[in-house]
Amino acid sequence: MPKHVDPDARRQQVVDALFRVVVREGLHRTSLRGVANEAQLNIGSLRHYFASQQELMRFAMQSMIDRVGGRLLARVEQIGDLGSRPRPEQLRLAAELLAELLPLDERRRTEVTVFLDFNAAARTDPAFGDLARKVAEGTRWLLRRILARLDAAGSLRPGLDLDIEAERLAALVDGLGLSGVLHPDLLPPQKSWDVLRTHLEGLARAG
Amino acid sequence: MPKHVDPDARRQQVVDALFRVVVREGLHRTSLRGVANEAQLNIGSLRHYFASQQELMRFAMQSMIDRVGGRLLARVEQIGDLGSRPRPEQLRLAAELLAELLPLDERRRTEVTVFLDFNAAARTDPAFGDLARKVAEGTRWLLRRILARLDAAGSLRPGLDLDIEAERLAALVDGLGLSGVLHPDLLPPQKSWDVLRTHLEGLARAG
DNA sequence: TCCTTTCTAGCACACCCGTGATAGAACGGC
DNA sequence: GCCGTTCTATCACGGGTGTGCTAGAAAGGA
């Protein structure tokens, strides 16, 4: 039983409000006042839970990382042993996992949008540098792991350089996310999905 | 003979200063005062050449588009008839053309960096919306054209969906640009180049 | 009940921003 | 010489920002 409000719930409420503002107006014009307003809180209240703007921003990005990362890990668990499945299902599962990083529905669109803005900011704002780096490393680790599993199951074309292929896959996913967010009319979700499937099938052993 | 200064040269000088500030500090904290300072101009002088901030920003982005677009077109001209060359050279030329969009050296790094920031801003700032859209369409047009030429020369694997492949190539180039700018240590120029070559060779007819 | 902690609300300050307005300098044509 | 145009320089205003600070309300344990 919380005393009055659950501080963690409040923080999440604020973070959700921040995400809405970032999606609507962009990170560069997301102010404390704007977030407080969106969360229907007074700026004074907001500042009771986040000592500074930087703390709020870092907490928000970490929160986003946890959400997406948790979903990815859950899917990895759910898949379990890849080798015991028929190859088409292996590819489908891999594609669905990677599609978690594409703006295919409203939830993922929000996540990718926020994520891109934060990453872009991280280039010049040292407050986000470490987080952005860990995300980039984590993504590559995940991709390498997926490719290694598929390869161990004998589902990949022989002769592939898995290091290069992981980077190629990372670039593809990043690029699809970028275009899907910036130009949804040029790259609708279905097409983005088709491109991903085409790419994976190109990696798979012929047959 | 200019009366005193060449207005066009002044504008270019200002735009170059703006690019340096954007690369160094990010677009979101690129102010008129900052640009004027970088260009060693008084803000009043700067405003004599650009009536408003928006005009400066749009001019700068258009200027960047012209530069990169001009280089791309020049390369297309230079290549000429693709079909008359041996297939390995076709692939090399195509790769070199696409590499114009990757941050492989200081010049291209600046261009890609600025370009990403402007594009990200275009998502929420309607002042850049039309420019970003034309760039996205232009890029896809160029990629489709390259693929079509390679295909007409009989250099591509049969059975490819060129529409999907153009989008896949666009995503790859965008993704490589993004990572190359944000995480140059994880994706150094050489690796980025290798990924691009690998991708193109994957499209090429076996042999 | 009283007291402490938690929470909400708001003011005030210094800072930076884009921009309107103005005035003086530098220059070219006559 | 003079004049008009071009260019440079500066001030002032209104608006938005993050943040330090304070005061009061709300809540729960003694």
Tab-separated table of C-alpha atoms (C1' of nucleotides) in Angstrom:
chain	number	residue	atom	x	y	z
A	1	MET	CA	0.000	0.000	0.000
A	2	PRO	CA	1.561	3.289	-1.076
A	3	LYS	CA	1.537	6.173	1.319
A	4	HIS	CA	-0.166	8.405	-1.174
A	5	VAL	CA	1.287	7.913	-4.613
A	6	ASP	CA	3.646	5.280	-5.868
A	7	PRO	CA	6.815	7.167	-6.828
A	8	ASP	CA	7.752	4.612	-9.446
A	9	ALA	CA	4.333	4.822	-11.028
A	10	ARG	CA	4.610	8.598	-11.064
A	11	ARG	CA	7.969	8.451	-12.764
A	12	GLN	CA	6.589	6.116	-15.389
A	13	GLN	CA	3.633	8.423	-15.876
A	14	VAL	CA	6.017	11.321	-16.421
A	15	VAL	CA	8.179	9.283	-18.783
A	16	ASP	CA	5.149	8.313	-20.843
A	17	ALA	CA	4.155	11.940	-21.063
A	18	LEU	CA	7.678	12.797	-22.150
A	19	PHE	CA	7.527	10.193	-24.911
A	20	ARG	CA	4.289	11.654	-26.198
A	21	VAL	CA	5.815	15.125	-26.296
A	22	VAL	CA	8.961	13.870	-28.007
A	23	VAL	CA	6.920	12.104	-30.680
A	24	ARG	CA	4.683	15.105	-31.215
A	25	GLU	CA	7.211	17.937	-31.048
A	26	GLY	CA	10.659	16.393	-31.234
A	27	LEU	CA	13.234	16.029	-28.518
A	28	HIS	CA	14.844	19.396	-29.161
A	29	ARG	CA	11.721	21.239	-28.123
A	30	THR	CA	10.720	18.985	-25.287
A	31	SER	CA	10.883	21.168	-22.179
A	32	LEU	CA	10.256	20.434	-18.527
A	33	ARG	CA	7.199	22.643	-18.661
A	34	GLY	CA	5.903	20.854	-21.697
A	35	VAL	CA	6.301	17.448	-20.122
A	36	ALA	CA	4.753	18.577	-16.852
A	37	ASN	CA	1.831	19.979	-18.758
A	38	GLU	CA	1.389	16.786	-20.775
A	39	ALA	CA	1.514	14.742	-17.567
A	40	GLN	CA	-1.009	17.103	-15.988
A	41	LEU	CA	1.466	17.885	-13.259
A	42	ASN	CA	2.841	21.080	-11.943
A	43	ILE	CA	6.438	21.656	-12.856
A	44	GLY	CA	7.245	21.809	-9.156
A	45	SER	CA	5.805	18.337	-8.657
A	46	LEU	CA	7.734	17.010	-11.593
A	47	ARG	CA	10.907	18.397	-10.193
A	48	HIS	CA	10.228	16.585	-6.948
A	49	TYR	CA	10.671	13.298	-8.782
A	50	PHE	CA	13.449	14.372	-11.117
A	51	ALA	CA	16.085	16.651	-9.688
A	52	SER	CA	17.136	18.032	-13.049
A	53	GLN	CA	16.310	17.912	-16.715
A	54	GLN	CA	19.264	15.695	-17.396
A	55	GLU	CA	18.125	13.200	-14.791
A	56	LEU	CA	14.690	13.047	-16.379
A	57	MET	CA	16.103	12.590	-19.851
A	58	ARG	CA	18.511	9.862	-18.826
A	59	PHE	CA	15.836	8.083	-16.848
A	60	ALA	CA	13.506	8.229	-19.825
A	61	MET	CA	16.047	6.818	-22.237
A	62	GLN	CA	17.028	4.086	-19.796
A	63	SER	CA	13.359	3.294	-19.359
A	64	MET	CA	12.924	2.946	-23.105
A	65	ILE	CA	15.978	0.725	-23.331
A	66	ASP	CA	14.591	-1.515	-20.596
A	67	ARG	CA	11.227	-1.834	-22.297
A	68	VAL	CA	12.521	-2.745	-25.716
A	69	GLY	CA	15.372	-4.821	-24.365
A	70	GLY	CA	12.993	-6.722	-22.140
A	71	ARG	CA	10.708	-7.495	-25.047
A	72	LEU	CA	13.625	-8.713	-27.122
A	73	LEU	CA	14.905	-10.946	-24.357
A	74	ALA	CA	11.421	-12.308	-23.749
A	75	ARG	CA	11.201	-13.241	-27.398
A	76	VAL	CA	14.588	-14.916	-27.308
A	77	GLU	CA	13.446	-16.984	-24.313
A	78	GLN	CA	10.198	-17.786	-26.026
A	79	ILE	CA	11.967	-19.057	-29.105
A	80	GLY	CA	14.154	-21.431	-27.146
A	81	ASP	CA	15.982	-24.017	-29.150
A	82	LEU	CA	16.014	-22.848	-32.729
A	83	GLY	CA	17.572	-25.964	-34.190
A	84	SER	CA	14.601	-28.155	-33.380
A	85	ARG	CA	12.296	-26.248	-35.705
A	86	PRO	CA	11.849	-26.388	-39.467
A	87	ARG	CA	13.858	-23.831	-41.338
A	88	PRO	CA	10.945	-21.665	-42.552
A	89	GLU	CA	9.778	-21.257	-38.991
A	90	GLN	CA	13.299	-20.362	-37.908
A	91	LEU	CA	13.360	-17.548	-40.410
A	92	ARG	CA	9.893	-16.395	-39.442
A	93	LEU	CA	10.814	-16.263	-35.764
A	94	ALA	CA	14.019	-14.400	-36.491
A	95	ALA	CA	12.142	-11.900	-38.622
A	96	GLU	CA	9.516	-11.380	-35.963
A	97	LEU	CA	12.208	-10.777	-33.394
A	98	LEU	CA	13.941	-8.193	-35.569
A	99	ALA	CA	10.602	-6.643	-36.421
A	100	GLU	CA	10.453	-5.649	-32.778
A	101	LEU	CA	12.877	-2.911	-33.832
A	102	LEU	CA	10.765	-1.664	-36.748
A	103	PRO	CA	7.910	0.870	-36.588
A	104	LEU	CA	5.262	-1.604	-37.696
A	105	ASP	CA	2.521	-0.489	-35.303
A	106	GLU	CA	1.784	2.447	-33.072
A	107	ARG	CA	3.708	1.144	-30.082
A	108	ARG	CA	6.833	0.310	-32.026
A	109	ARG	CA	6.532	3.508	-34.018
A	110	THR	CA	6.678	5.489	-30.801
A	111	GLU	CA	9.646	3.513	-29.564
A	112	VAL	CA	11.660	3.863	-32.742
A	113	THR	CA	10.828	7.544	-33.048
A	114	VAL	CA	11.895	8.359	-29.514
A	115	PHE	CA	14.909	6.197	-29.882
A	116	LEU	CA	16.111	7.922	-33.031
A	117	ASP	CA	15.753	11.338	-31.464
A	118	PHE	CA	17.659	10.286	-28.381
A	119	ASN	CA	20.394	8.724	-30.448
A	120	ALA	CA	20.745	11.789	-32.604
A	121	ALA	CA	21.023	13.909	-29.478
A	122	ALA	CA	23.628	11.550	-28.061
A	123	ARG	CA	26.005	12.501	-30.837
A	124	THR	CA	26.596	15.927	-29.313
A	125	ASP	CA	25.175	15.615	-25.803
A	126	PRO	CA	27.605	13.698	-23.589
A	127	ALA	CA	24.772	13.029	-21.143
A	128	PHE	CA	23.469	10.332	-23.491
A	129	GLY	CA	26.738	9.133	-24.931
A	130	ASP	CA	27.174	6.081	-22.721
A	131	LEU	CA	23.563	4.956	-23.113
A	132	ALA	CA	23.615	5.239	-26.888
A	133	ARG	CA	26.838	3.319	-27.026
A	134	LYS	CA	25.521	0.483	-24.902
A	135	VAL	CA	22.451	0.248	-27.088
A	136	ALA	CA	24.542	0.045	-30.235
A	137	GLU	CA	26.725	-2.644	-28.698
A	138	GLY	CA	23.733	-4.547	-27.370
A	139	THR	CA	22.011	-4.506	-30.742
A	140	ARG	CA	25.084	-5.891	-32.446
A	141	TRP	CA	25.489	-8.537	-29.773
A	142	LEU	CA	21.898	-9.624	-30.319
A	143	LEU	CA	22.241	-9.744	-34.079
A	144	ARG	CA	25.433	-11.734	-33.915
A	145	ARG	CA	23.748	-14.148	-31.546
A	146	ILE	CA	20.776	-14.655	-33.843
A	147	LEU	CA	22.969	-15.233	-36.861
A	148	ALA	CA	25.180	-17.611	-34.906
A	149	ARG	CA	22.161	-19.630	-33.822
A	150	LEU	CA	20.815	-19.848	-37.341
A	151	ASP	CA	24.233	-20.832	-38.558
A	152	ALA	CA	24.587	-23.482	-35.870
A	153	ALA	CA	21.265	-24.884	-37.037
A	154	GLY	CA	22.722	-25.134	-40.508
A	155	SER	CA	20.200	-22.680	-41.915
A	156	LEU	CA	22.582	-20.105	-43.330
A	157	ARG	CA	24.354	-20.082	-46.643
A	158	PRO	CA	27.907	-21.332	-46.285
A	159	GLY	CA	30.790	-18.930	-46.641
A	160	LEU	CA	29.176	-15.962	-44.908
A	161	ASP	CA	31.258	-13.580	-42.842
A	162	LEU	CA	29.010	-13.403	-39.808
A	163	ASP	CA	30.699	-10.274	-38.516
A	164	ILE	CA	29.974	-8.427	-41.742
A	165	GLU	CA	26.496	-9.923	-41.924
A	166	ALA	CA	25.658	-8.747	-38.405
A	167	GLU	CA	26.694	-5.238	-39.319
A	168	ARG	CA	24.756	-5.425	-42.547
A	169	LEU	CA	21.676	-6.544	-40.667
A	170	ALA	CA	22.141	-3.770	-38.110
A	171	ALA	CA	22.358	-1.201	-40.881
A	172	LEU	CA	19.279	-2.623	-42.570
A	173	VAL	CA	17.190	-2.510	-39.401
A	174	ASP	CA	18.391	0.991	-38.543
A	175	GLY	CA	17.685	2.188	-42.055
A	176	LEU	CA	14.227	0.652	-42.178
A	177	GLY	CA	13.453	2.220	-38.809
A	178	LEU	CA	14.655	5.602	-39.957
A	179	SER	CA	12.707	5.647	-43.200
A	180	GLY	CA	9.651	4.098	-41.599
A	181	VAL	CA	9.520	6.909	-39.103
A	182	LEU	CA	10.499	9.811	-41.354
A	183	HIS	CA	8.679	8.732	-44.508
A	184	PRO	CA	5.896	6.324	-43.565
A	185	ASP	CA	4.193	6.916	-46.893
A	186	LEU	CA	7.261	5.908	-48.877
A	187	LEU	CA	7.898	2.919	-46.652
A	188	PRO	CA	4.691	1.538	-45.160
A	189	PRO	CA	4.928	-1.240	-42.551
A	190	GLN	CA	4.102	-4.011	-45.004
A	191	LYS	CA	6.917	-3.050	-47.334
A	192	SER	CA	9.329	-2.707	-44.455
A	193	TRP	CA	8.389	-6.226	-43.391
A	194	ASP	CA	8.833	-7.536	-46.930
A	195	VAL	CA	12.302	-6.031	-47.135
A	196	LEU	CA	13.287	-7.664	-43.875
A	197	ARG	CA	11.985	-11.040	-45.015
A	198	THR	CA	13.760	-10.726	-48.343
A	199	HIS	CA	16.993	-9.968	-46.588
A	200	LEU	CA	16.761	-12.953	-44.260
A	201	GLU	CA	15.845	-15.283	-47.076
A	202	GLY	CA	18.888	-14.043	-48.904
A	203	LEU	CA	20.986	-15.181	-45.982
A	204	ALA	CA	19.346	-18.572	-45.777
A	205	ARG	CA	20.661	-21.709	-47.399
A	206	ALA	CA	19.073	-22.181	-50.771
A	207	GLY	CA	16.237	-24.667	-50.992
B	1	MET	CA	33.464	42.481	-60.489
B	2	PRO	CA	31.669	42.642	-57.137
B	3	LYS	CA	30.882	45.997	-55.633
B	4	HIS	CA	32.486	45.088	-52.372
B	5	VAL	CA	31.683	41.534	-51.441
B	6	ASP	CA	30.116	38.786	-53.492
B	7	PRO	CA	26.748	38.085	-51.865
B	8	ASP	CA	26.719	34.487	-53.056
B	9	ALA	CA	30.174	33.882	-51.669
B	10	ARG	CA	29.087	35.414	-48.367
B	11	ARG	CA	26.087	33.118	-48.201
B	12	GLN	CA	28.263	30.108	-48.876
B	13	GLN	CA	30.667	31.270	-46.203
B	14	VAL	CA	27.794	31.511	-43.737
B	15	VAL	CA	26.450	28.122	-44.750
B	16	ASP	CA	29.846	26.526	-44.255
B	17	ALA	CA	30.050	28.068	-40.817
B	18	LEU	CA	26.593	26.742	-40.067
B	19	PHE	CA	27.648	23.245	-41.078
B	20	ARG	CA	30.622	23.407	-38.757
B	21	VAL	CA	28.408	24.477	-35.868
B	22	VAL	CA	25.854	21.769	-36.625
B	23	VAL	CA	28.549	19.100	-36.703
B	24	ARG	CA	30.116	20.374	-33.500
B	25	GLU	CA	27.039	21.190	-31.425
B	26	GLY	CA	24.059	19.643	-33.161
B	27	LEU	CA	21.308	21.358	-35.096
B	28	HIS	CA	19.108	21.893	-32.068
B	29	ARG	CA	21.598	24.241	-30.485
B	30	THR	CA	22.683	25.988	-33.626
B	31	SER	CA	21.657	29.617	-33.177
B	32	LEU	CA	21.981	32.648	-35.369
B	33	ARG	CA	24.441	34.120	-32.927
B	34	GLY	CA	26.485	30.952	-32.937
B	35	VAL	CA	26.645	30.806	-36.708
B	36	ALA	CA	27.492	34.492	-37.000
B	37	ASN	CA	30.254	34.017	-34.473
B	38	GLU	CA	31.637	30.979	-36.307
B	39	ALA	CA	31.565	32.905	-39.578
B	40	GLN	CA	33.292	35.826	-37.865
B	41	LEU	CA	30.389	38.023	-38.761
B	42	ASN	CA	28.207	40.288	-36.752
B	43	ILE	CA	24.721	38.957	-36.322
B	44	GLY	CA	23.425	42.125	-37.996
B	45	SER	CA	25.524	41.402	-41.076
B	46	LEU	CA	24.314	37.832	-41.149
B	47	ARG	CA	20.742	39.001	-41.037
B	48	HIS	CA	21.421	41.230	-43.988
B	49	TYR	CA	21.949	38.132	-46.117
B	50	PHE	CA	19.292	35.952	-44.505
B	51	ALA	CA	16.058	37.618	-43.501
B	52	SER	CA	15.148	35.021	-40.918
B	53	GLN	CA	16.435	31.916	-39.228
B	54	GLN	CA	14.146	29.736	-41.273
B	55	GLU	CA	15.456	31.213	-44.500
B	56	LEU	CA	19.026	30.476	-43.447
B	57	MET	CA	18.191	26.919	-42.451
B	58	ARG	CA	16.323	26.156	-45.631
B	59	PHE	CA	19.053	27.714	-47.743
B	60	ALA	CA	21.646	25.643	-45.938
B	61	MET	CA	19.786	22.393	-46.427
B	62	GLN	CA	19.121	23.177	-50.086
B	63	SER	CA	22.783	24.000	-50.481
B	64	MET	CA	23.747	20.640	-49.005
B	65	ILE	CA	21.302	18.853	-51.274
B	66	ASP	CA	22.771	20.607	-54.303
B	67	ARG	CA	26.310	19.687	-53.365
B	68	VAL	CA	25.689	15.999	-52.774
B	69	GLY	CA	23.205	15.715	-55.605
B	70	GLY	CA	25.628	17.385	-57.963
B	71	ARG	CA	28.356	14.981	-57.020
B	72	LEU	CA	26.073	12.028	-57.553
B	73	LEU	CA	24.952	13.247	-60.944
B	74	ALA	CA	28.528	13.940	-61.951
B	75	ARG	CA	29.409	10.368	-61.101
B	76	VAL	CA	26.468	9.048	-63.076
B	77	GLU	CA	27.630	11.025	-66.089
B	78	GLN	CA	31.171	9.870	-65.578
B	79	ILE	CA	30.122	6.248	-65.536
B	80	GLY	CA	28.285	6.490	-68.810
B	81	ASP	CA	27.306	3.242	-70.414
B	82	LEU	CA	27.481	0.578	-67.756
B	83	GLY	CA	26.814	-2.351	-70.033
B	84	SER	CA	30.052	-1.926	-71.940
B	85	ARG	CA	32.201	-2.693	-68.911
B	86	PRO	CA	33.150	-5.955	-67.284
B	87	ARG	CA	30.915	-6.969	-64.405
B	88	PRO	CA	33.449	-6.496	-61.596
B	89	GLU	CA	33.997	-2.935	-62.692
B	90	GLN	CA	30.253	-2.353	-62.861
B	91	LEU	CA	29.940	-3.386	-59.243
B	92	ARG	CA	32.904	-1.290	-58.198
B	93	LEU	CA	31.501	1.792	-59.895
B	94	ALA	CA	28.102	1.256	-58.355
B	95	ALA	CA	29.671	0.844	-54.933
B	96	GLU	CA	31.747	3.969	-55.340
B	97	LEU	CA	28.677	5.898	-56.337
B	98	LEU	CA	26.732	4.713	-53.300
B	99	ALA	CA	29.752	5.329	-51.098
B	100	GLU	CA	29.210	8.998	-51.851
B	101	LEU	CA	26.418	8.704	-49.281
B	102	LEU	CA	28.572	7.108	-46.583
B	103	PRO	CA	30.782	8.940	-44.056
B	104	LEU	CA	34.011	7.488	-45.371
B	105	ASP	CA	36.105	10.622	-45.094
B	106	GLU	CA	35.918	14.012	-43.431
B	107	ARG	CA	33.947	15.659	-46.189
B	108	ARG	CA	31.337	12.944	-46.463
B	109	ARG	CA	31.209	12.607	-42.688
B	110	THR	CA	30.229	16.258	-42.429
B	111	GLU	CA	27.629	15.871	-45.143
B	112	VAL	CA	26.011	12.792	-43.653
B	113	THR	CA	26.055	14.261	-40.164
B	114	VAL	CA	24.399	17.491	-41.191
B	115	PHE	CA	21.997	15.597	-43.336
B	116	LEU	CA	20.868	13.304	-40.545
B	117	ASP	CA	20.286	16.223	-38.198
B	118	PHE	CA	18.261	18.089	-40.791
B	119	ASN	CA	16.222	15.027	-41.592
B	120	ALA	CA	15.491	14.342	-37.958
B	121	ALA	CA	14.365	17.932	-37.554
B	122	ALA	CA	12.164	17.620	-40.622
B	123	ARG	CA	10.038	15.066	-38.842
B	124	THR	CA	8.507	17.732	-36.607
B	125	ASP	CA	9.492	20.978	-38.298
B	126	PRO	CA	7.276	21.622	-41.325
B	127	ALA	CA	9.844	24.098	-42.640
B	128	PHE	CA	12.001	21.170	-43.753
B	129	GLY	CA	9.293	18.688	-44.595
B	130	ASP	CA	9.230	19.260	-48.336
B	131	LEU	CA	13.017	19.200	-48.673
B	132	ALA	CA	13.390	15.991	-46.707
B	133	ARG	CA	10.711	14.368	-48.772
B	134	LYS	CA	12.307	15.325	-52.062
B	135	VAL	CA	15.611	13.955	-50.856
B	136	ALA	CA	14.032	10.645	-49.887
B	137	GLU	CA	12.300	10.390	-53.233
B	138	GLY	CA	15.431	11.405	-55.090
B	139	THR	CA	17.521	8.821	-53.311
B	140	ARG	CA	15.066	6.080	-54.164
B	141	TRP	CA	14.895	7.219	-57.753
B	142	LEU	CA	18.667	7.055	-57.993
B	143	LEU	CA	18.856	3.602	-56.439
B	144	ARG	CA	16.142	2.240	-58.699
B	145	ARG	CA	17.988	3.651	-61.668
B	146	ILE	CA	21.276	2.059	-60.680
B	147	LEU	CA	19.663	-1.313	-60.107
B	148	ALA	CA	17.782	-1.066	-63.368
B	149	ARG	CA	20.984	-0.328	-65.240
B	150	LEU	CA	22.803	-3.231	-63.649
B	151	ASP	CA	19.862	-5.449	-64.435
B	152	ALA	CA	19.720	-4.273	-68.029
B	153	ALA	CA	23.388	-5.186	-68.298
B	154	GLY	CA	22.477	-8.659	-67.122
B	155	SER	CA	24.587	-8.320	-63.998
B	156	LEU	CA	21.925	-8.985	-61.397
B	157	ARG	CA	20.651	-12.278	-60.112
B	158	PRO	CA	17.421	-13.243	-61.866
B	159	GLY	CA	14.169	-13.158	-59.937
B	160	LEU	CA	14.880	-10.057	-57.914
B	161	ASP	CA	12.071	-7.663	-57.031
B	162	LEU	CA	13.821	-4.440	-57.961
B	163	ASP	CA	11.362	-2.339	-56.000
B	164	ILE	CA	12.094	-4.254	-52.817
B	165	GLU	CA	15.793	-4.294	-53.588
B	166	ALA	CA	15.893	-0.533	-54.059
B	167	GLU	CA	14.267	-0.067	-50.685
B	168	ARG	CA	16.617	-2.572	-49.120
B	169	LEU	CA	19.581	-0.734	-50.558
B	170	ALA	CA	18.210	2.584	-49.330
B	171	ALA	CA	17.807	1.186	-45.833
B	172	LEU	CA	21.313	-0.238	-45.908
B	173	VAL	CA	22.890	3.035	-46.984
B	174	ASP	CA	20.872	5.008	-44.442
B	175	GLY	CA	21.759	2.573	-41.698
B	176	LEU	CA	25.445	2.563	-42.547
B	177	GLY	CA	25.420	6.349	-42.578
B	178	LEU	CA	23.680	6.508	-39.234
B	179	SER	CA	25.996	4.109	-37.476
B	180	GLY	CA	29.060	5.490	-39.173
B	181	VAL	CA	28.269	8.920	-37.821
B	182	LEU	CA	27.016	7.965	-34.363
B	183	HIS	CA	29.424	5.127	-33.651
B	184	PRO	CA	32.504	5.523	-35.826
B	185	ASP	CA	34.460	3.212	-33.558
B	186	LEU	CA	31.974	0.377	-33.961
B	187	LEU	CA	31.676	0.943	-37.689
B	188	PRO	CA	34.899	2.354	-39.154
B	189	PRO	CA	34.905	3.418	-42.816
B	190	GLN	CA	36.625	0.270	-44.036
B	191	LYS	CA	33.990	-1.969	-42.475
B	192	SER	CA	31.208	0.174	-43.829
B	193	TRP	CA	32.725	-0.165	-47.266
B	194	ASP	CA	33.044	-3.920	-46.876
B	195	VAL	CA	29.384	-4.204	-45.914
B	196	LEU	CA	28.359	-2.242	-48.964
B	197	ARG	CA	30.484	-4.391	-51.260
B	198	THR	CA	29.140	-7.565	-49.690
B	199	HIS	CA	25.611	-6.388	-50.256
B	200	LEU	CA	26.170	-5.552	-53.909
B	201	GLU	CA	27.924	-8.818	-54.551
B	202	GLY	CA	24.951	-10.562	-53.027
B	203	LEU	CA	22.782	-8.907	-55.650
B	204	ALA	CA	25.048	-9.797	-58.509
B	205	ARG	CA	24.641	-12.810	-60.717
B	206	ALA	CA	26.760	-15.673	-59.412
B	207	GLY	CA	30.043	-16.347	-61.139
C	1	DT	C1'	-3.253	15.183	18.757
C	2	DC	C1'	1.266	16.604	17.073
C	3	DC	C1'	5.262	16.013	14.187
C	4	DT	C1'	7.866	14.489	10.322
C	5	DT	C1'	8.010	13.221	5.780
C	6	DT	C1'	6.178	13.493	1.341
C	7	DC	C1'	4.228	16.025	-2.124
C	8	DT	C1'	2.289	20.101	-4.671
C	9	DA	C1'	2.383	24.732	-6.209
C	10	DG	C1'	4.387	28.893	-7.485
C	11	DC	C1'	7.647	32.800	-7.627
C	12	DA	C1'	11.970	34.822	-9.199
C	13	DC	C1'	16.255	34.964	-11.350
C	14	DA	C1'	19.701	34.746	-14.929
C	15	DC	C1'	20.293	33.193	-19.400
C	16	DC	C1'	19.704	32.631	-24.337
C	17	DC	C1'	16.874	33.097	-28.250
C	18	DG	C1'	14.874	35.411	-32.801
C	19	DT	C1'	13.737	39.631	-34.476
C	20	DG	C1'	12.304	44.645	-35.235
C	21	DA	C1'	14.356	49.019	-35.505
C	22	DT	C1'	17.919	52.280	-36.090
C	23	DA	C1'	22.174	54.497	-37.164
C	24	DG	C1'	26.462	54.919	-39.050
C	25	DA	C1'	30.200	53.238	-42.158
C	26	DA	C1'	31.849	51.781	-46.747
C	27	DC	C1'	31.371	51.784	-51.387
C	28	DG	C1'	30.225	52.781	-56.524
C	29	DG	C1'	28.228	55.872	-60.016
C	30	DC	C1'	27.802	60.624	-61.335
D	1	DG	C1'	32.414	66.922	-54.516
D	2	DC	C1'	27.502	64.457	-53.656
D	3	DC	C1'	23.946	60.667	-53.367
D	4	DG	C1'	21.947	56.267	-53.091
D	5	DT	C1'	22.816	51.612	-52.225
D	6	DT	C1'	24.959	48.128	-49.755
D	7	DC	C1'	26.823	46.528	-45.713
D	8	DT	C1'	28.044	46.473	-40.735
D	9	DA	C1'	27.047	47.095	-36.010
D	10	DT	C1'	24.218	47.569	-31.850
D	11	DC	C1'	20.282	48.169	-28.824
D	12	DA	C1'	15.868	46.696	-26.997
D	13	DC	C1'	11.922	43.905	-26.575
D	14	DG	C1'	9.132	39.830	-25.663
D	15	DG	C1'	9.250	35.103	-24.998
D	16	DG	C1'	10.884	30.625	-23.452
D	17	DT	C1'	14.221	27.916	-20.634
D	18	DG	C1'	16.256	25.362	-16.400
D	19	DT	C1'	16.660	25.845	-11.764
D	20	DG	C1'	17.101	27.665	-6.745
D	21	DC	C1'	14.059	28.672	-3.283
D	22	DT	C1'	10.039	28.985	-0.381
D	23	DA	C1'	5.531	28.070	1.424
D	24	DG	C1'	1.803	25.438	2.177
D	25	DA	C1'	-1.080	21.143	1.686
D	26	DA	C1'	-1.571	16.137	2.429
D	27	DA	C1'	-0.536	11.953	4.634
D	28	DG	C1'	0.739	8.606	8.073
D	29	DG	C1'	3.107	7.135	12.473
D	30	DA	C1'	3.751	8.358	17.534
